[in-house]
Amino acid sequence: VEGRGWFLSFHVIKRYVKVGFFRGASLRPLPPGESAQKDVRYLDVHEGEALDETVMADWVRQGAGLPGWGPGRPS
C-alpha cells in the first residue's frame, strides 16, 4: 500500500502458492497457517482445491488497512 508498506507476500512453490499475511494474526477469521513469527499467518492455495474467494478478499481488505512492512512504511 503506497506510503504504508507491504501487507502480504506470495511464495510460489511447486505444488501450491503460499500467501503470507504479515499482520495475519489481526485478521478475522484467522488464516489457518501458523508461522514462527507471531504476527504472520499463511494460506496455502492448491490448484484444483476450492478457495473461499469472499474470505480471501476480506483478508486482503483487512490486511491493506493495517500497518505494513518494508519500503514505503512511515518511520
PDB file of C-alpha atoms in Angstrom:
ATOM      1  CA  VAL A   1       0.000   0.000   0.000  1.00  0.00           C
ATOM      2  CA  GLU A   2       1.579   3.270  -1.084  1.00  0.00           C
ATOM      3  CA  GLY A   3       3.114   5.056   1.873  1.00  0.00           C
ATOM      4  CA  ARG A   4       2.277   2.214   4.249  1.00  0.00           C
ATOM      5  CA  GLY A   5       4.422  -0.742   3.123  1.00  0.00           C
ATOM      6  CA  TRP A   6       3.638  -4.340   2.188  1.00  0.00           C
ATOM      7  CA  PHE A   7       0.934  -6.365   3.870  1.00  0.00           C
ATOM      8  CA  LEU A   8       1.195  -9.727   2.074  1.00  0.00           C
ATOM      9  CA  SER A   9       3.525 -11.911   0.066  1.00  0.00           C
ATOM     10  CA  PHE A  10       3.256 -14.798  -2.368  1.00  0.00           C
ATOM     11  CA  HIS A  11       5.616 -17.764  -2.232  1.00  0.00           C
ATOM     12  CA  VAL A  12       5.308 -19.890  -5.361  1.00  0.00           C
ATOM     13  CA  ILE A  13       6.127 -23.483  -4.530  1.00  0.00           C
ATOM     14  CA  LYS A  14       5.984 -26.429  -6.936  1.00  0.00           C
ATOM     15  CA  ARG A  15       2.565 -27.690  -5.844  1.00  0.00           C
ATOM     16  CA  TYR A  16       0.915 -24.619  -4.285  1.00  0.00           C
ATOM     17  CA  VAL A  17       1.076 -20.891  -3.598  1.00  0.00           C
ATOM     18  CA  LYS A  18       1.658 -19.792  -0.006  1.00  0.00           C
ATOM     19  CA  VAL A  19       0.001 -16.433   0.689  1.00  0.00           C
ATOM     20  CA  GLY A  20       1.609 -14.732   3.671  1.00  0.00           C
ATOM     21  CA  PHE A  21      -0.189 -12.009   5.602  1.00  0.00           C
ATOM     22  CA  PHE A  22       2.399 -10.025   7.581  1.00  0.00           C
ATOM     23  CA  ARG A  23      -0.188  -8.981  10.202  1.00  0.00           C
ATOM     24  CA  GLY A  24      -2.300 -12.095   9.758  1.00  0.00           C
ATOM     25  CA  ALA A  25      -2.833 -12.627  13.492  1.00  0.00           C
ATOM     26  CA  SER A  26      -5.027  -9.498  13.375  1.00  0.00           C
ATOM     27  CA  LEU A  27      -7.293 -10.836  10.620  1.00  0.00           C
ATOM     28  CA  ARG A  28     -10.712 -12.358  11.265  1.00  0.00           C
ATOM     29  CA  PRO A  29     -11.336 -15.130  10.679  1.00  0.00           C
ATOM     30  CA  LEU A  30      -7.745 -16.096  11.353  1.00  0.00           C
ATOM     31  CA  PRO A  31      -5.885 -17.513   8.318  1.00  0.00           C
ATOM     32  CA  PRO A  32      -5.136 -21.198   9.031  1.00  0.00           C
ATOM     33  CA  GLY A  33      -1.347 -21.389   8.618  1.00  0.00           C
ATOM     34  CA  GLU A  34       0.907 -20.598  11.559  1.00  0.00           C
ATOM     35  CA  SER A  35       4.368 -19.060  11.378  1.00  0.00           C
ATOM     36  CA  ALA A  36       7.427 -18.860  13.600  1.00  0.00           C
ATOM     37  CA  GLN A  37       6.679 -15.109  13.643  1.00  0.00           C
ATOM     38  CA  LYS A  38       3.720 -14.421  15.960  1.00  0.00           C
ATOM     39  CA  ASP A  39       2.043 -11.817  13.711  1.00  0.00           C
ATOM     40  CA  VAL A  40       2.363 -13.725  10.416  1.00  0.00           C
ATOM     41  CA  ARG A  41      -0.294 -16.150   9.153  1.00  0.00           C
ATOM     42  CA  TYR A  42      -0.429 -18.148   5.919  1.00  0.00           C
ATOM     43  CA  LEU A  43      -2.928 -19.596   3.491  1.00  0.00           C
ATOM     44  CA  ASP A  44      -1.804 -22.385   1.146  1.00  0.00           C
ATOM     45  CA  VAL A  45      -3.650 -22.314  -2.189  1.00  0.00           C
ATOM     46  CA  HIS A  46      -3.562 -25.608  -4.086  1.00  0.00           C
ATOM     47  CA  GLU A  47      -4.595 -25.973  -7.722  1.00  0.00           C
ATOM     48  CA  GLY A  48      -7.904 -27.743  -8.052  1.00  0.00           C
ATOM     49  CA  GLU A  49      -8.974 -27.095  -4.448  1.00  0.00           C
ATOM     50  CA  ALA A  50     -11.826 -24.759  -3.589  1.00  0.00           C
ATOM     51  CA  LEU A  51     -10.849 -21.263  -2.457  1.00  0.00           C
ATOM     52  CA  ASP A  52     -13.309 -19.184  -0.477  1.00  0.00           C
ATOM     53  CA  GLU A  53     -12.927 -16.033  -2.565  1.00  0.00           C
ATOM     54  CA  THR A  54     -15.123 -13.995  -0.225  1.00  0.00           C
ATOM     55  CA  VAL A  55     -12.919 -14.741   2.793  1.00  0.00           C
ATOM     56  CA  MET A  56      -9.730 -14.205   0.749  1.00  0.00           C
ATOM     57  CA  ALA A  57     -10.973 -10.816  -0.493  1.00  0.00           C
ATOM     58  CA  ASP A  58     -11.920  -9.854   3.061  1.00  0.00           C
ATOM     59  CA  TRP A  59      -8.433 -10.785   4.343  1.00  0.00           C
ATOM     60  CA  VAL A  60      -6.870  -8.628   1.615  1.00  0.00           C
ATOM     61  CA  ARG A  61      -9.118  -5.681   2.552  1.00  0.00           C
ATOM     62  CA  GLN A  62      -8.358  -6.118   6.246  1.00  0.00           C
ATOM     63  CA  GLY A  63      -4.620  -6.506   5.630  1.00  0.00           C
ATOM     64  CA  ALA A  64      -4.479  -3.391   3.463  1.00  0.00           C
ATOM     65  CA  GLY A  65      -5.882  -1.390   6.371  1.00  0.00           C
ATOM     66  CA  LEU A  66      -3.179  -2.484   8.820  1.00  0.00           C
ATOM     67  CA  PRO A  67       0.336  -1.049   9.179  1.00  0.00           C
ATOM     68  CA  GLY A  68       2.608  -2.506   6.520  1.00  0.00           C
ATOM     69  CA  TRP A  69       6.171  -3.775   6.439  1.00  0.00           C
ATOM     70  CA  GLY A  70       9.224  -2.658   4.482  1.00  0.00           C
ATOM     71  CA  PRO A  71       9.793   0.147   1.967  1.00  0.00           C
ATOM     72  CA  GLY A  72       7.145   2.822   1.904  1.00  0.00           C
ATOM     73  CA  ARG A  73       6.303   2.334   5.544  1.00  0.00           C
ATOM     74  CA  PRO A  74       6.454   5.563   7.551  1.00  0.00           C
ATOM     75  CA  SER A  75       9.298   5.757  10.057  1.00  0.00           C
TER      76      SER A  75
END
